C-alpha cells in the first residue's frame, strides 16, 4: 500500500494494564507494515501514554485508534469515562498526575480530546498527531 493512501486501525482493549504493551506492539507492527518505521519510537511513547491513561483512570473497556492521512499520523485512545482528562502537568515537576499528557504535549505536533456518545454510551477520545515530515 503506498505511503500516501489513508488507512485506519482500531484495537479494542480490556481494562487491563497489560493492554498497554499489546497496544505498543500492535502499533509498531502497523507502522512497520506501512513503511513508517521512522515514526515508531515516538508513536509508541504517545500511544502508551494515551492507552495507559484510558486503562488506569477508567473502569470500562478502551480502544486504540491509529489513522494515517495526508502525511499525518493520528493516535488516539477512547475510553468510557466522559470526564475530560486531567490537564497536562509540567515535565520535570515532581508528582504523577498529568505527567503522561505533558509527554504527549511535548512530543506530539498537536493533541486534544473530545467527548463521544456512541450507541447510548458516553466516553471521550484523547488524540495526538505526528507529521511525517
Short mmCIF file of N, CA, C and O in Angstrom, two decimals:
data_model
loop_
_atom_site.label_atom_id
_atom_site.label_comp_id
_atom_site.label_asym_id
_atom_site.label_seq_id
_atom_site.Cartn_x
_atom_site.Cartn_y
_atom_site.Cartn_z
N UNK A 1 0.85 -1.18 0.00
CA UNK A 1 0.00 0.00 0.00
C UNK A 1 0.89 1.24 0.00
O UNK A 1 1.75 1.38 0.86
N UNK A 2 0.70 2.15 -0.94
CA UNK A 2 1.51 3.37 -0.97
C UNK A 2 1.37 4.19 0.29
O UNK A 2 0.31 4.22 0.92
N UNK A 3 2.48 4.86 0.66
CA UNK A 3 2.52 5.64 1.90
C UNK A 3 1.50 6.78 1.92
O UNK A 3 1.08 7.22 2.97
N UNK A 4 1.09 7.28 0.75
CA UNK A 4 0.19 8.44 0.73
C UNK A 4 -1.28 8.07 0.78
O UNK A 4 -2.13 8.95 0.87
N UNK A 5 -1.64 6.79 0.72
CA UNK A 5 -3.04 6.39 0.82
C UNK A 5 -3.46 6.34 2.29
O UNK A 5 -2.74 5.82 3.13
N UNK A 6 -4.65 6.86 2.61
CA UNK A 6 -5.11 6.84 4.01
C UNK A 6 -5.49 5.43 4.46
O UNK A 6 -5.90 4.60 3.66
N UNK A 7 -5.32 5.20 5.75
CA UNK A 7 -5.74 3.95 6.37
C UNK A 7 -6.07 4.20 7.84
O UNK A 7 -5.71 5.25 8.39
N UNK A 8 -6.74 3.26 8.46
CA UNK A 8 -7.12 3.39 9.87
C UNK A 8 -7.28 2.00 10.50
O UNK A 8 -7.78 1.08 9.87
N UNK A 9 -6.83 1.89 11.74
CA UNK A 9 -6.98 0.66 12.52
C UNK A 9 -7.55 1.02 13.89
O UNK A 9 -7.22 2.07 14.44
N UNK A 10 -8.34 0.11 14.45
CA UNK A 10 -8.84 0.26 15.82
C UNK A 10 -8.58 -1.05 16.55
O UNK A 10 -8.93 -2.12 16.05
N UNK A 11 -7.97 -0.95 17.72
CA UNK A 11 -7.70 -2.10 18.57
C UNK A 11 -8.51 -1.92 19.85
O UNK A 11 -8.24 -1.00 20.63
N UNK A 12 -9.50 -2.77 20.06
CA UNK A 12 -10.30 -2.72 21.29
C UNK A 12 -9.57 -3.49 22.37
O UNK A 12 -9.09 -4.60 22.14
N UNK A 13 -9.47 -2.89 23.55
CA UNK A 13 -8.68 -3.49 24.62
C UNK A 13 -9.49 -3.52 25.92
O UNK A 13 -10.33 -2.66 26.17
N UNK A 14 -9.23 -4.52 26.76
CA UNK A 14 -9.89 -4.58 28.06
C UNK A 14 -9.25 -3.62 29.04
O UNK A 14 -8.18 -3.07 28.80
N UNK A 15 -9.89 -3.43 30.16
CA UNK A 15 -9.33 -2.59 31.22
C UNK A 15 -8.30 -3.42 31.97
O UNK A 15 -8.58 -4.02 33.00
N UNK A 16 -7.10 -3.46 31.42
CA UNK A 16 -6.03 -4.29 31.93
C UNK A 16 -4.71 -3.60 31.56
O UNK A 16 -4.50 -3.25 30.40
N UNK A 17 -3.84 -3.40 32.53
CA UNK A 17 -2.58 -2.70 32.26
C UNK A 17 -1.71 -3.41 31.23
O UNK A 17 -0.91 -2.78 30.56
N UNK A 18 -1.90 -4.71 31.05
CA UNK A 18 -1.14 -5.42 30.02
C UNK A 18 -1.53 -4.94 28.62
O UNK A 18 -0.77 -5.12 27.67
N UNK A 19 -2.68 -4.30 28.50
CA UNK A 19 -3.14 -3.78 27.21
C UNK A 19 -2.19 -2.71 26.66
O UNK A 19 -2.11 -2.51 25.45
N UNK A 20 -1.46 -2.04 27.54
CA UNK A 20 -0.52 -1.01 27.09
C UNK A 20 0.57 -1.66 26.23
O UNK A 20 0.90 -1.16 25.15
N UNK A 21 1.10 -2.78 26.66
CA UNK A 21 2.13 -3.49 25.90
C UNK A 21 1.55 -4.02 24.59
O UNK A 21 2.19 -3.92 23.53
N UNK A 22 0.35 -4.57 24.63
CA UNK A 22 -0.30 -5.06 23.42
C UNK A 22 -0.49 -3.93 22.42
O UNK A 22 -0.21 -4.07 21.23
N UNK A 23 -0.91 -2.77 22.90
CA UNK A 23 -1.13 -1.62 22.03
C UNK A 23 0.19 -1.15 21.41
O UNK A 23 0.24 -0.86 20.20
N UNK A 24 1.24 -1.07 22.19
CA UNK A 24 2.55 -0.65 21.66
C UNK A 24 3.05 -1.59 20.58
O UNK A 24 3.51 -1.16 19.52
N UNK A 25 2.98 -2.88 20.85
CA UNK A 25 3.48 -3.86 19.88
C UNK A 25 2.63 -3.88 18.61
O UNK A 25 3.16 -4.02 17.51
N UNK A 26 1.34 -3.73 18.78
CA UNK A 26 0.45 -3.68 17.61
C UNK A 26 0.75 -2.45 16.78
O UNK A 26 0.83 -2.52 15.54
N UNK A 27 0.92 -1.32 17.42
CA UNK A 27 1.24 -0.08 16.71
C UNK A 27 2.57 -0.22 15.95
O UNK A 27 2.67 0.19 14.80
N UNK A 28 3.57 -0.80 16.59
CA UNK A 28 4.87 -0.99 15.93
C UNK A 28 4.70 -1.83 14.66
O UNK A 28 5.26 -1.51 13.61
N UNK A 29 3.92 -2.90 14.75
CA UNK A 29 3.69 -3.76 13.59
C UNK A 29 2.96 -2.99 12.48
O UNK A 29 3.35 -3.07 11.30
N UNK A 30 1.93 -2.23 12.83
CA UNK A 30 1.19 -1.45 11.84
C UNK A 30 2.11 -0.47 11.12
O UNK A 30 2.12 -0.40 9.89
N UNK A 31 2.88 0.29 11.88
CA UNK A 31 3.75 1.29 11.27
C UNK A 31 4.84 0.65 10.42
O UNK A 31 5.19 1.17 9.35
N UNK A 32 5.38 -0.47 10.88
CA UNK A 32 6.39 -1.18 10.09
C UNK A 32 5.80 -1.66 8.77
O UNK A 32 6.41 -1.48 7.71
N UNK A 33 4.63 -2.24 8.82
CA UNK A 33 4.00 -2.77 7.61
C UNK A 33 3.64 -1.66 6.62
O UNK A 33 3.57 -1.91 5.42
N UNK A 34 3.42 -0.45 7.11
CA UNK A 34 3.09 0.67 6.23
C UNK A 34 4.31 1.53 5.88
O UNK A 34 4.16 2.62 5.33
N UNK A 35 5.50 1.06 6.23
CA UNK A 35 6.71 1.78 5.86
C UNK A 35 6.94 3.06 6.64
O UNK A 35 7.61 3.98 6.17
N UNK A 36 6.40 3.13 7.85
CA UNK A 36 6.53 4.34 8.67
C UNK A 36 7.37 4.08 9.92
O UNK A 36 7.12 4.66 10.98
N UNK A 37 8.37 3.24 9.79
CA UNK A 37 9.20 2.86 10.92
C UNK A 37 9.86 4.07 11.58
O UNK A 37 10.09 4.08 12.78
N UNK A 38 10.12 5.13 10.83
CA UNK A 38 10.77 6.32 11.38
C UNK A 38 9.90 7.01 12.45
O UNK A 38 10.42 7.76 13.26
N UNK A 39 8.60 6.75 12.45
CA UNK A 39 7.70 7.36 13.44
C UNK A 39 7.48 6.46 14.65
O UNK A 39 6.86 6.88 15.63
N UNK A 40 7.99 5.23 14.60
CA UNK A 40 7.62 4.22 15.58
C UNK A 40 7.97 4.58 17.02
O UNK A 40 7.12 4.45 17.91
N UNK A 41 9.18 5.01 17.29
CA UNK A 41 9.57 5.25 18.69
C UNK A 41 8.69 6.31 19.34
O UNK A 41 8.17 6.10 20.45
N UNK A 42 8.51 7.43 18.67
CA UNK A 42 7.67 8.49 19.24
C UNK A 42 6.22 8.06 19.30
O UNK A 42 5.53 8.28 20.30
N UNK A 43 5.74 7.40 18.25
CA UNK A 43 4.34 6.95 18.22
C UNK A 43 4.07 5.95 19.34
O UNK A 43 3.01 6.01 19.99
N UNK A 44 5.01 5.05 19.60
CA UNK A 44 4.84 4.08 20.69
C UNK A 44 4.74 4.77 22.04
O UNK A 44 3.92 4.41 22.88
N UNK A 45 5.59 5.74 22.27
CA UNK A 45 5.55 6.50 23.52
C UNK A 45 4.19 7.18 23.68
O UNK A 45 3.56 7.09 24.74
N UNK A 46 3.72 7.84 22.63
CA UNK A 46 2.45 8.54 22.70
C UNK A 46 1.29 7.57 22.91
O UNK A 46 0.42 7.82 23.76
N UNK A 47 1.28 6.49 22.18
CA UNK A 47 0.21 5.50 22.34
C UNK A 47 0.21 4.91 23.74
O UNK A 47 -0.86 4.73 24.35
N UNK A 48 1.39 4.61 24.26
CA UNK A 48 1.48 4.04 25.61
C UNK A 48 0.90 5.00 26.65
O UNK A 48 0.19 4.58 27.57
N UNK A 49 1.19 6.28 26.52
CA UNK A 49 0.66 7.26 27.47
C UNK A 49 -0.87 7.35 27.37
O UNK A 49 -1.57 7.37 28.37
N UNK A 50 -1.38 7.42 26.15
CA UNK A 50 -2.83 7.55 25.96
C UNK A 50 -3.57 6.31 26.43
O UNK A 50 -4.59 6.41 27.13
N UNK A 51 -3.08 5.14 26.06
CA UNK A 51 -3.74 3.89 26.46
C UNK A 51 -3.60 3.68 27.97
O UNK A 51 -4.55 3.26 28.64
N UNK A 52 -2.44 3.99 28.51
CA UNK A 52 -2.25 3.86 29.96
C UNK A 52 -3.25 4.72 30.73
O UNK A 52 -3.85 4.26 31.70
N UNK A 53 -3.43 5.95 30.29
CA UNK A 53 -4.43 6.81 30.95
C UNK A 53 -5.83 6.22 30.83
O UNK A 53 -6.59 6.23 31.80
N UNK A 54 -6.18 5.71 29.66
CA UNK A 54 -7.51 5.14 29.46
C UNK A 54 -7.74 3.94 30.37
O UNK A 54 -8.83 3.77 30.92
N UNK A 55 -6.72 3.12 30.55
CA UNK A 55 -6.86 1.91 31.36
C UNK A 55 -6.76 2.21 32.86
O UNK A 55 -7.52 1.68 33.66
N UNK A 56 -5.84 3.08 33.24
CA UNK A 56 -5.61 3.36 34.66
C UNK A 56 -6.69 4.22 35.30
O UNK A 56 -6.97 4.08 36.48
N UNK A 57 -7.27 5.12 34.54
CA UNK A 57 -8.17 6.11 35.14
C UNK A 57 -9.64 5.88 34.84
O UNK A 57 -10.47 6.73 35.17
N UNK A 58 -9.99 4.75 34.21
CA UNK A 58 -11.39 4.45 33.94
C UNK A 58 -11.67 3.01 34.32
O UNK A 58 -10.75 2.23 34.56
N UNK A 59 -12.93 2.66 34.32
CA UNK A 59 -13.32 1.31 34.74
C UNK A 59 -13.71 0.40 33.57
O UNK A 59 -13.74 -0.80 33.71
N UNK A 60 -14.04 0.96 32.44
CA UNK A 60 -14.56 0.15 31.34
C UNK A 60 -13.53 -0.19 30.29
O UNK A 60 -12.33 0.01 30.49
N UNK A 61 -14.00 -0.68 29.16
CA UNK A 61 -13.10 -1.01 28.06
C UNK A 61 -12.53 0.25 27.43
O UNK A 61 -12.95 1.37 27.72
N UNK A 62 -11.56 0.05 26.54
CA UNK A 62 -10.92 1.17 25.86
C UNK A 62 -10.57 0.72 24.44
O UNK A 62 -10.75 -0.44 24.09
N UNK A 63 -10.05 1.65 23.66
CA UNK A 63 -9.61 1.31 22.30
C UNK A 63 -8.48 2.23 21.90
O UNK A 63 -8.44 3.40 22.28
N UNK A 64 -7.57 1.69 21.11
CA UNK A 64 -6.51 2.46 20.46
C UNK A 64 -6.92 2.62 19.01
O UNK A 64 -7.28 1.65 18.36
N UNK A 65 -6.85 3.83 18.53
CA UNK A 65 -7.19 4.11 17.14
C UNK A 65 -5.99 4.77 16.48
O UNK A 65 -5.43 5.73 17.03
N UNK A 66 -5.60 4.27 15.32
CA UNK A 66 -4.45 4.78 14.59
C UNK A 66 -4.91 5.09 13.17
O UNK A 66 -5.50 4.23 12.51
N UNK A 67 -4.64 6.32 12.74
CA UNK A 67 -5.08 6.74 11.40
C UNK A 67 -3.96 7.48 10.69
O UNK A 67 -3.29 8.33 11.30
N UNK A 68 -3.76 7.17 9.42
CA UNK A 68 -2.80 7.85 8.57
C UNK A 68 -3.56 8.54 7.46
O UNK A 68 -4.36 7.92 6.77
N UNK A 69 -3.33 9.82 7.29
CA UNK A 69 -3.98 10.56 6.22
C UNK A 69 -3.18 11.82 5.93
O UNK A 69 -2.81 12.55 6.86
N UNK A 70 -2.92 12.07 4.66
CA UNK A 70 -2.25 13.29 4.20
C UNK A 70 -0.93 13.57 4.93
O UNK A 70 -0.64 14.70 5.29
N UNK A 71 -0.16 12.51 5.18
CA UNK A 71 1.15 12.68 5.81
C UNK A 71 1.11 12.92 7.30
O UNK A 71 2.11 13.31 7.90
N UNK A 72 -0.03 12.66 7.94
CA UNK A 72 -0.17 12.85 9.38
C UNK A 72 -0.65 11.56 10.02
O UNK A 72 -1.60 10.93 9.55
N UNK A 73 0.02 11.16 11.09
CA UNK A 73 -0.37 10.00 11.87
C UNK A 73 -1.15 10.49 13.08
O UNK A 73 -0.64 11.29 13.87
N UNK A 74 -2.39 10.04 13.22
CA UNK A 74 -3.19 10.38 14.40
C UNK A 74 -3.32 9.13 15.25
O UNK A 74 -3.70 8.07 14.77
N UNK A 75 -2.97 9.28 16.53
CA UNK A 75 -3.06 8.20 17.50
C UNK A 75 -4.05 8.66 18.56
O UNK A 75 -3.94 9.78 19.07
N UNK A 76 -5.00 7.82 18.88
CA UNK A 76 -5.98 8.21 19.88
C UNK A 76 -6.40 7.04 20.75
O UNK A 76 -6.26 5.89 20.36
N UNK A 77 -6.87 7.36 21.93
CA UNK A 77 -7.40 6.36 22.84
C UNK A 77 -8.80 6.76 23.25
O UNK A 77 -9.03 7.90 23.67
N UNK A 78 -9.72 5.83 23.10
CA UNK A 78 -11.10 6.02 23.54
C UNK A 78 -11.26 5.31 24.87
O UNK A 78 -10.67 4.24 25.09
N UNK A 79 -12.03 5.91 25.78
CA UNK A 79 -12.43 5.21 27.00
C UNK A 79 -13.87 5.58 27.33
O UNK A 79 -14.44 6.49 26.73
N UNK A 80 -14.46 4.87 28.26
CA UNK A 80 -15.87 5.02 28.56
C UNK A 80 -16.19 6.13 29.56
O UNK A 80 -17.36 6.35 29.89
N UNK A 81 -15.19 6.83 30.04
CA UNK A 81 -15.42 7.91 31.00
C UNK A 81 -15.56 9.24 30.26
O UNK A 81 -14.62 9.67 29.59
N UNK A 82 -16.70 9.91 30.38
CA UNK A 82 -16.89 11.17 29.64
C UNK A 82 -16.16 12.37 30.25
O UNK A 82 -16.11 13.43 29.63
N UNK A 83 -15.58 12.21 31.42
CA UNK A 83 -14.90 13.35 32.06
C UNK A 83 -13.64 13.72 31.28
O UNK A 83 -12.92 12.86 30.79
N UNK A 84 -13.35 15.02 31.19
CA UNK A 84 -12.14 15.43 30.47
C UNK A 84 -10.89 14.89 31.15
O UNK A 84 -10.89 14.65 32.36
N UNK A 85 -9.83 14.71 30.37
CA UNK A 85 -8.57 14.28 31.00
C UNK A 85 -8.03 15.38 31.90
O UNK A 85 -8.33 16.56 31.70
N UNK A 86 -7.21 14.97 32.86
CA UNK A 86 -6.54 15.96 33.71
C UNK A 86 -5.66 16.82 32.82
O UNK A 86 -5.01 16.31 31.91
N UNK A 87 -5.59 18.11 33.07
CA UNK A 87 -4.71 18.96 32.25
C UNK A 87 -3.26 18.49 32.37
O UNK A 87 -2.86 17.98 33.41
N UNK A 88 -2.49 18.65 31.29
CA UNK A 88 -1.10 18.21 31.35
C UNK A 88 -0.33 18.95 32.44
O UNK A 88 -0.49 20.16 32.62
N UNK A 89 0.49 18.20 33.15
CA UNK A 89 1.39 18.81 34.13
C UNK A 89 2.62 19.32 33.41
O UNK A 89 2.66 19.40 32.18
N UNK A 90 3.61 19.65 34.17
CA UNK A 90 4.87 20.12 33.59
C UNK A 90 5.91 19.01 33.72
O UNK A 90 6.01 18.37 34.77
N UNK A 91 6.66 18.78 32.68
CA UNK A 91 7.74 17.81 32.74
C UNK A 91 8.80 18.30 33.72
O UNK A 91 9.10 19.49 33.78
N UNK A 92 9.36 17.39 34.49
CA UNK A 92 10.40 17.75 35.44
C UNK A 92 9.87 18.21 36.79
O UNK A 92 10.64 18.43 37.71
N UNK A 93 8.55 18.33 36.93
CA UNK A 93 7.96 18.73 38.20
C UNK A 93 7.56 17.45 38.94
O UNK A 93 6.94 16.57 38.35
N UNK A 94 7.92 17.30 40.22
CA UNK A 94 7.58 16.08 40.95
C UNK A 94 6.08 15.84 40.97
O UNK A 94 5.28 16.76 40.94
N UNK A 95 5.71 14.56 41.01
CA UNK A 95 4.31 14.17 41.07
C UNK A 95 3.93 13.34 39.87
O UNK A 95 4.57 13.38 38.83
N UNK A 96 2.90 12.56 40.03
CA UNK A 96 2.47 11.64 38.98
C UNK A 96 1.39 12.22 38.09
O UNK A 96 1.33 11.92 36.91
N UNK A 97 0.51 13.02 38.62
CA UNK A 97 -0.65 13.49 37.87
C UNK A 97 -0.28 14.38 36.71
O UNK A 97 0.48 15.34 36.87
N UNK A 98 -0.80 14.06 35.54
CA UNK A 98 -0.63 14.91 34.38
C UNK A 98 0.68 14.77 33.65
O UNK A 98 0.90 15.39 32.62
N UNK A 99 1.59 13.93 34.15
CA UNK A 99 2.90 13.79 33.51
C UNK A 99 2.77 13.12 32.15
O UNK A 99 3.49 13.46 31.21
N UNK A 100 1.88 12.14 32.01
CA UNK A 100 1.69 11.45 30.73
C UNK A 100 1.24 12.40 29.64
O UNK A 100 1.77 12.39 28.53
N UNK A 101 0.26 13.23 29.95
CA UNK A 101 -0.21 14.19 28.95
C UNK A 101 0.82 15.29 28.71
O UNK A 101 0.86 15.87 27.62
N UNK A 102 1.68 15.55 29.67
CA UNK A 102 2.77 16.51 29.44
C UNK A 102 3.74 15.93 28.40
O UNK A 102 4.23 16.66 27.54
N UNK A 103 4.00 14.62 28.48
CA UNK A 103 4.83 13.97 27.46
C UNK A 103 4.15 14.03 26.09
O UNK A 103 4.81 14.30 25.09
N UNK A 104 2.86 13.79 26.07
CA UNK A 104 2.12 13.86 24.81
C UNK A 104 2.22 15.27 24.24
O UNK A 104 2.52 15.46 23.06
N UNK A 105 2.00 16.26 25.07
CA UNK A 105 2.08 17.65 24.61
C UNK A 105 3.48 17.99 24.09
O UNK A 105 3.64 18.67 23.08
N UNK A 106 4.52 17.47 24.75
CA UNK A 106 5.89 17.77 24.35
C UNK A 106 6.32 17.04 23.08
O UNK A 106 7.11 17.58 22.30
N UNK A 107 5.82 15.84 22.85
CA UNK A 107 6.30 15.02 21.74
C UNK A 107 5.42 15.07 20.49
O UNK A 107 5.90 14.78 19.40
N UNK A 108 4.16 15.42 20.65
CA UNK A 108 3.24 15.44 19.50
C UNK A 108 3.22 16.82 18.86
O UNK A 108 3.54 17.83 19.50
N UNK A 109 2.86 16.85 17.60
CA UNK A 109 2.71 18.13 16.91
C UNK A 109 1.42 18.83 17.33
O UNK A 109 1.35 20.06 17.33
N UNK A 110 0.42 18.04 17.69
CA UNK A 110 -0.89 18.56 18.07
C UNK A 110 -1.56 17.51 18.93
O UNK A 110 -1.34 16.31 18.72
N UNK A 111 -2.37 17.93 19.89
CA UNK A 111 -3.12 16.96 20.68
C UNK A 111 -4.42 17.61 21.15
O UNK A 111 -4.57 18.83 21.14
N UNK A 112 -5.35 16.79 21.57
CA UNK A 112 -6.62 17.30 22.09
C UNK A 112 -7.49 16.15 22.56
O UNK A 112 -7.06 15.01 22.63
N UNK A 113 -8.74 16.50 22.88
CA UNK A 113 -9.68 15.47 23.31
C UNK A 113 -11.07 15.94 22.92
O UNK A 113 -11.30 17.12 22.67
N UNK A 114 -11.99 14.99 22.86
CA UNK A 114 -13.38 15.32 22.57
C UNK A 114 -14.29 14.32 23.26
O UNK A 114 -13.95 13.14 23.37
N UNK A 115 -15.44 14.77 23.73
CA UNK A 115 -16.41 13.83 24.30
C UNK A 115 -17.04 13.03 23.16
O UNK A 115 -17.14 13.50 22.03
N UNK A 116 -17.46 11.82 23.47
CA UNK A 116 -18.09 10.95 22.48
C UNK A 116 -19.36 10.33 23.05
O UNK A 116 -19.42 10.02 24.24
N UNK A 117 -20.33 10.13 22.20
CA UNK A 117 -21.52 9.36 22.55
C UNK A 117 -21.73 8.35 21.42
O UNK A 117 -21.74 8.72 20.25
N UNK A 118 -21.86 7.09 21.79
CA UNK A 118 -21.99 6.04 20.78
C UNK A 118 -22.88 4.93 21.32
O UNK A 118 -22.63 4.42 22.40
N UNK A 119 -23.90 4.59 20.57
CA UNK A 119 -24.82 3.50 20.96
C UNK A 119 -25.34 3.69 22.39
O UNK A 119 -25.43 2.74 23.15
N UNK A 120 -25.62 4.91 22.76
CA UNK A 120 -26.12 5.21 24.09
C UNK A 120 -25.06 5.27 25.16
O UNK A 120 -25.34 5.55 26.32
N UNK A 121 -23.80 4.98 24.81
CA UNK A 121 -22.69 5.03 25.77
C UNK A 121 -21.95 6.35 25.60
O UNK A 121 -21.83 6.86 24.50
N UNK A 122 -21.46 6.86 26.70
CA UNK A 122 -20.69 8.09 26.66
C UNK A 122 -19.23 7.78 26.97
O UNK A 122 -18.92 6.81 27.62
N UNK A 123 -18.36 8.66 26.52
CA UNK A 123 -16.95 8.48 26.77
C UNK A 123 -16.18 9.66 26.21
O UNK A 123 -16.74 10.72 25.97
N UNK A 124 -14.89 9.45 26.01
CA UNK A 124 -14.05 10.51 25.44
C UNK A 124 -12.99 9.89 24.54
O UNK A 124 -12.67 8.71 24.65
N UNK A 125 -12.45 10.72 23.68
CA UNK A 125 -11.39 10.32 22.76
C UNK A 125 -10.27 11.33 22.92
O UNK A 125 -10.44 12.52 22.70
N UNK A 126 -9.11 10.87 23.38
CA UNK A 126 -7.92 11.71 23.55
C UNK A 126 -6.97 11.34 22.42
O UNK A 126 -6.68 10.15 22.22
N UNK A 127 -6.51 12.32 21.67
CA UNK A 127 -5.73 12.05 20.47
C UNK A 127 -4.51 12.96 20.38
O UNK A 127 -4.43 14.00 21.04
N UNK A 128 -3.59 12.56 19.51
CA UNK A 128 -2.43 13.39 19.19
C UNK A 128 -2.03 13.09 17.75
O UNK A 128 -2.42 12.06 17.18
N UNK A 129 -1.25 13.99 17.18
CA UNK A 129 -0.83 13.84 15.80
C UNK A 129 0.67 14.02 15.65
O UNK A 129 1.28 14.83 16.36
N UNK A 130 1.22 13.25 14.71
CA UNK A 130 2.62 13.36 14.31
C UNK A 130 2.66 13.56 12.81
O UNK A 130 2.10 12.76 12.07
N UNK A 131 3.32 14.61 12.37
CA UNK A 131 3.51 14.82 10.93
C UNK A 131 4.72 14.03 10.49
O UNK A 131 5.72 13.94 11.20
N UNK A 132 4.64 13.45 9.30
CA UNK A 132 5.72 12.60 8.79
C UNK A 132 6.95 13.41 8.42
O UNK A 132 8.06 12.90 8.45
N UNK A 133 6.79 14.67 8.07
CA UNK A 133 7.92 15.48 7.59
C UNK A 133 8.84 15.89 8.71
O UNK A 133 8.53 16.05 9.82
#
